[in-house]
Amino acid sequence: MRGKFITLEGIDGAGKSSHTTFIADCIQAQGVEVVTTREPGGTALGETLRTLLLNEKMHPDTEALLMFASRREQLADIIEPALAAGKWIICDRFTDSTYAYQCGGRGLSAGRTAILEQWVHGHLQPDLTFLFDAPVAIARERLDKNTAAPDKFEREQNDFFAHVRAAYLQRAAEFPVRIKVINSARPIADIRAELAQLLECG
Ligand code: TYD
């Protein structure tokens, strides 16, 4: 049986990454094999692209194209084979990030992103997406506290993140069945309880 494809999303500082291991453990406890990966990155070439994407200034089109180039590699090398082998994938960010950051944040048209999405994974969408959502001021405070050397995105102003957050919430409104919005302004224990309930592993 084909595995399930789960993605984690949210603005920088919303706390997404701190739940990856919990979610993986939750699913593994049900006897399912889990592969955890991230975007941009995951493959050797993808990690090289990640270094460029997180450090170099570039045209918004270039940024979107490189995000999808990394995604194409990852789909071919990691995601598709794992799903075909019945494993579950937990991917830290996927195409919703492009709609949020490149479209919402940088102003790239959703139409262009949709063309790339169709090209790279027209046949595949995540089965389930957790959108970790917190007000920008809270996310910024966490980011400032936990990040010694902020990358290109983390150095963006609050206004940028307000647009990214709005684009995420718009995606969630568009795809209410796939995207579960997790209020991550709450204590970690409360968030975990909700995740366990949604994953039916509580
Ligand atoms: P992130 O996943 O938050 O890693 P870390 O927690 O280690 O900082 O960083 C990846 C950055 O890339 C994040 O700021 C969002 C950005 N990004 C995009 O702008 N578009 C995309 O399509 C993806 C996948 C990521």
CSV table of C-alpha atoms and ligand atoms in Angstrom, one decimal:
chain,number,residue,atom,x,y,z
A,1,MET,CA,0.0,0.0,0.0
A,2,ARG,CA,1.2,3.5,-0.9
A,3,GLY,CA,2.5,5.6,2.0
A,4,LYS,CA,1.1,8.9,3.2
A,5,PHE,CA,2.7,12.3,2.4
A,6,ILE,CA,2.6,14.7,5.3
A,7,THR,CA,4.0,18.3,5.1
A,8,LEU,CA,4.7,20.8,7.8
A,9,GLU,CA,4.3,24.6,7.1
A,10,GLY,CA,4.5,27.9,8.9
A,11,ILE,CA,6.3,31.2,9.0
A,12,ASP,CA,9.8,31.3,10.4
A,13,GLY,CA,9.6,31.1,14.2
A,14,ALA,CA,6.1,29.6,14.3
A,15,GLY,CA,7.7,26.5,15.9
A,16,LYS,CA,7.1,24.0,13.1
A,17,SER,CA,10.5,22.2,13.3
A,18,SER,CA,10.2,21.5,17.0
A,19,HIS,CA,7.3,19.1,16.3
A,20,THR,CA,8.9,17.0,13.5
A,21,THR,CA,10.3,14.4,15.8
A,22,PHE,CA,7.1,14.2,17.8
A,23,ILE,CA,5.0,13.6,14.7
A,24,ALA,CA,7.5,11.0,13.3
A,25,ASP,CA,7.5,9.1,16.6
A,26,CYS,CA,3.7,9.3,16.8
A,27,ILE,CA,3.4,7.6,13.3
A,28,GLN,CA,6.2,5.1,13.9
A,29,ALA,CA,4.5,4.0,17.1
A,30,GLN,CA,1.7,2.8,14.8
A,31,GLY,CA,4.1,0.4,13.1
A,32,VAL,CA,4.7,2.6,10.0
A,33,GLU,CA,8.1,3.3,8.6
A,34,VAL,CA,8.7,7.1,8.4
A,35,VAL,CA,11.1,9.1,6.3
A,36,THR,CA,11.8,12.7,7.4
A,37,THR,CA,13.1,15.3,5.1
A,38,ARG,CA,13.0,19.0,4.4
A,39,GLU,CA,12.8,21.7,1.6
A,40,PRO,CA,14.6,23.2,0.1
A,41,GLY,CA,17.1,20.4,0.5
A,42,GLY,CA,16.8,16.7,1.2
A,43,THR,CA,19.1,15.5,-1.6
A,44,ALA,CA,22.8,16.3,-2.0
A,45,LEU,CA,22.0,18.7,-4.9
A,46,GLY,CA,19.0,20.1,-3.0
A,47,GLU,CA,21.2,20.9,0.0
A,48,THR,CA,23.6,22.8,-2.3
A,49,LEU,CA,20.6,24.7,-3.7
A,50,ARG,CA,19.4,25.4,-0.1
A,51,THR,CA,22.7,27.1,0.7
A,52,LEU,CA,22.3,29.4,-2.3
A,53,LEU,CA,18.6,30.0,-1.6
A,54,LEU,CA,19.2,30.9,2.1
A,55,ASN,CA,22.2,33.1,1.5
A,56,GLU,CA,22.2,34.7,-2.0
A,57,LYS,CA,20.1,37.6,-3.2
A,58,MET,CA,18.3,36.7,-6.4
A,59,HIS,CA,15.3,37.6,-8.6
A,60,PRO,CA,12.0,36.2,-7.2
A,61,ASP,CA,11.6,34.1,-10.3
A,62,THR,CA,15.0,32.6,-9.8
A,63,GLU,CA,14.1,31.9,-6.2
A,64,ALA,CA,10.9,30.1,-7.2
A,65,LEU,CA,12.7,28.1,-10.0
A,66,LEU,CA,15.4,26.9,-7.6
A,67,MET,CA,12.8,25.9,-5.0
A,68,PHE,CA,11.1,23.8,-7.6
A,69,ALA,CA,14.4,22.4,-8.9
A,70,SER,CA,15.2,21.2,-5.4
A,71,ARG,CA,11.7,19.8,-5.1
A,72,ARG,CA,12.0,17.9,-8.4
A,73,GLU,CA,15.2,16.2,-7.2
A,74,GLN,CA,13.6,15.4,-3.8
A,75,LEU,CA,10.5,13.9,-5.5
A,76,ALA,CA,12.5,11.7,-7.7
A,77,ASP,CA,15.1,10.6,-5.2
A,78,ILE,CA,13.3,10.5,-1.9
A,79,ILE,CA,9.5,11.2,-1.8
A,80,GLU,CA,8.2,9.1,-4.7
A,81,PRO,CA,10.3,5.9,-4.0
A,82,ALA,CA,9.4,6.1,-0.3
A,83,LEU,CA,5.7,6.4,-0.9
A,84,ALA,CA,5.8,3.6,-3.5
A,85,ALA,CA,7.5,1.4,-0.9
A,86,GLY,CA,4.7,2.1,1.6
A,87,LYS,CA,6.7,4.4,3.8
A,88,TRP,CA,5.3,7.7,5.1
A,89,ILE,CA,7.0,11.0,4.3
A,90,ILE,CA,7.2,13.9,6.7
A,91,CYS,CA,8.5,16.9,4.7
A,92,ASP,CA,9.4,20.1,6.5
A,93,ARG,CA,8.0,22.5,3.9
A,94,PHE,CA,6.7,21.9,0.4
A,95,THR,CA,4.9,23.8,-2.3
A,96,ASP,CA,2.6,25.7,0.1
A,97,SER,CA,5.9,27.4,1.2
A,98,THR,CA,6.4,28.7,-2.3
A,99,TYR,CA,2.8,30.1,-2.4
A,100,ALA,CA,3.4,31.7,1.0
A,101,TYR,CA,6.9,33.1,0.6
A,102,GLN,CA,7.5,33.7,-3.1
A,103,CYS,CA,3.9,34.7,-3.9
A,104,GLY,CA,2.7,36.2,-0.6
A,105,GLY,CA,6.1,37.5,0.5
A,106,ARG,CA,7.8,38.4,-2.8
A,107,GLY,CA,4.8,39.1,-5.0
A,108,LEU,CA,5.3,36.3,-7.5
A,109,SER,CA,2.0,35.5,-9.3
A,110,ALA,CA,0.2,32.5,-8.1
A,111,GLY,CA,-0.4,31.6,-11.8
A,112,ARG,CA,3.3,31.2,-12.4
A,113,THR,CA,3.7,29.0,-9.3
A,114,ALA,CA,0.8,26.9,-10.4
A,115,ILE,CA,2.5,26.2,-13.7
A,116,LEU,CA,5.6,25.0,-11.9
A,117,GLU,CA,3.6,23.0,-9.5
A,118,GLN,CA,1.8,21.3,-12.4
A,119,TRP,CA,5.1,20.6,-14.1
A,120,VAL,CA,6.9,19.2,-11.1
A,121,HIS,CA,4.2,17.4,-9.2
A,122,GLY,CA,0.9,17.7,-11.1
A,123,HIS,CA,0.1,14.1,-10.1
A,124,LEU,CA,0.9,14.4,-6.4
A,125,GLN,CA,-0.2,16.5,-3.5
A,126,PRO,CA,0.4,16.1,0.2
A,127,ASP,CA,-2.3,13.9,1.9
A,128,LEU,CA,-2.1,16.1,5.0
A,129,THR,CA,-0.5,19.4,5.9
A,130,PHE,CA,0.0,20.9,9.4
A,131,LEU,CA,0.1,24.7,9.2
A,132,PHE,CA,1.8,26.0,12.4
A,133,ASP,CA,0.3,29.4,12.8
A,134,ALA,CA,1.3,32.2,15.2
A,135,PRO,CA,1.0,36.0,15.1
A,136,VAL,CA,4.1,37.5,13.5
A,137,ALA,CA,5.1,39.3,16.8
A,138,ILE,CA,5.3,35.9,18.6
A,139,ALA,CA,7.2,34.2,15.8
A,140,ARG,CA,9.6,37.1,15.6
A,141,GLU,CA,10.3,36.9,19.3
A,142,ARG,CA,11.0,33.2,19.1
A,143,LEU,CA,13.2,33.7,16.1
A,144,ASP,CA,15.3,36.4,17.7
A,145,LYS,CA,15.7,34.3,20.8
A,146,ASN,CA,16.7,31.0,19.1
A,147,THR,CA,18.6,32.1,16.0
A,148,ALA,CA,22.2,33.2,16.4
A,149,ALA,CA,22.9,33.7,12.6
A,150,PRO,CA,19.6,34.5,10.8
A,151,ASP,CA,19.5,33.5,7.1
A,152,LYS,CA,18.2,35.6,4.2
A,153,PHE,CA,14.5,34.9,5.0
A,154,GLU,CA,14.9,35.2,8.7
A,155,ARG,CA,16.3,38.7,8.2
A,156,GLU,CA,13.1,39.9,6.5
A,157,GLN,CA,11.0,42.5,8.2
A,158,ASN,CA,7.7,41.8,10.1
A,159,ASP,CA,5.7,43.2,7.1
A,160,PHE,CA,7.1,40.4,4.9
A,161,PHE,CA,6.1,37.7,7.4
A,162,ALA,CA,2.6,39.3,7.7
A,163,HIS,CA,2.2,38.8,4.0
A,164,VAL,CA,3.6,35.2,4.2
A,165,ARG,CA,1.2,34.4,7.0
A,166,ALA,CA,-1.8,35.8,5.2
A,167,ALA,CA,-0.9,33.8,2.1
A,168,TYR,CA,-0.7,30.6,4.2
A,169,LEU,CA,-4.1,31.3,5.8
A,170,GLN,CA,-5.6,31.8,2.4
A,171,ARG,CA,-4.2,28.5,1.3
A,172,ALA,CA,-5.7,26.9,4.4
A,173,ALA,CA,-9.1,28.4,3.5
A,174,GLU,CA,-8.8,27.1,-0.1
A,175,PHE,CA,-7.8,23.6,1.0
A,176,PRO,CA,-9.6,23.1,4.4
A,177,VAL,CA,-9.6,19.3,4.2
A,178,ARG,CA,-5.8,18.9,3.5
A,179,ILE,CA,-4.5,21.8,5.6
A,180,LYS,CA,-5.0,21.7,9.3
A,181,VAL,CA,-4.2,25.0,11.0
A,182,ILE,CA,-2.4,24.5,14.4
A,183,ASN,CA,-2.5,27.4,16.7
A,184,SER,CA,1.1,27.4,17.8
A,185,ALA,CA,1.0,30.4,20.1
A,186,ARG,CA,0.0,27.8,22.7
A,187,PRO,CA,2.3,25.8,25.0
A,188,ILE,CA,4.0,22.8,23.3
A,189,ALA,CA,2.1,20.2,25.4
A,190,ASP,CA,-1.2,21.6,24.1
A,191,ILE,CA,0.0,21.5,20.5
A,192,ARG,CA,1.3,17.9,20.9
A,193,ALA,CA,-2.1,16.8,22.3
A,194,GLU,CA,-3.8,18.2,19.3
A,195,LEU,CA,-1.3,16.6,16.9
A,196,ALA,CA,-1.7,13.3,18.5
A,197,GLN,CA,-5.5,13.5,18.2
A,198,LEU,CA,-5.3,14.5,14.5
A,199,LEU,CA,-2.8,11.6,13.8
A,200,GLU,CA,-4.9,9.3,16.0
A,201,CYS,CA,-2.0,8.2,18.0
A,202,GLY,CA,-2.8,9.7,21.4
B,1,TYD,P1,13.4,26.5,7.4
B,1,TYD,O1,12.7,25.4,6.8
B,1,TYD,O2,12.5,27.4,8.2
B,1,TYD,O3,14.6,26.0,8.1
B,1,TYD,P2,15.2,26.4,9.5
B,1,TYD,O4,14.1,26.1,10.4
B,1,TYD,O5,16.4,25.5,9.5
B,1,TYD,O6,15.5,27.9,9.4
B,1,TYD,O7,14.1,27.4,6.2
B,1,TYD,C1,13.8,27.4,4.9
B,1,TYD,C2,13.5,28.8,4.4
B,1,TYD,O8,13.2,28.7,3.0
B,1,TYD,C3,12.3,29.4,5.1
B,1,TYD,O9,12.6,30.7,5.5
B,1,TYD,C4,11.2,29.5,4.0
B,1,TYD,C5,12.0,29.4,2.7
B,1,TYD,N1,11.2,28.7,1.6
B,1,TYD,C6,10.7,29.5,0.6
B,1,TYD,O10,10.8,30.7,0.6
B,1,TYD,N2,10.0,28.8,-0.4
B,1,TYD,C7,9.9,27.5,-0.5
B,1,TYD,O11,9.3,26.9,-1.4
B,1,TYD,C8,10.5,26.7,0.6
B,1,TYD,C9,10.4,25.2,0.6
B,1,TYD,C10,11.2,27.3,1.6
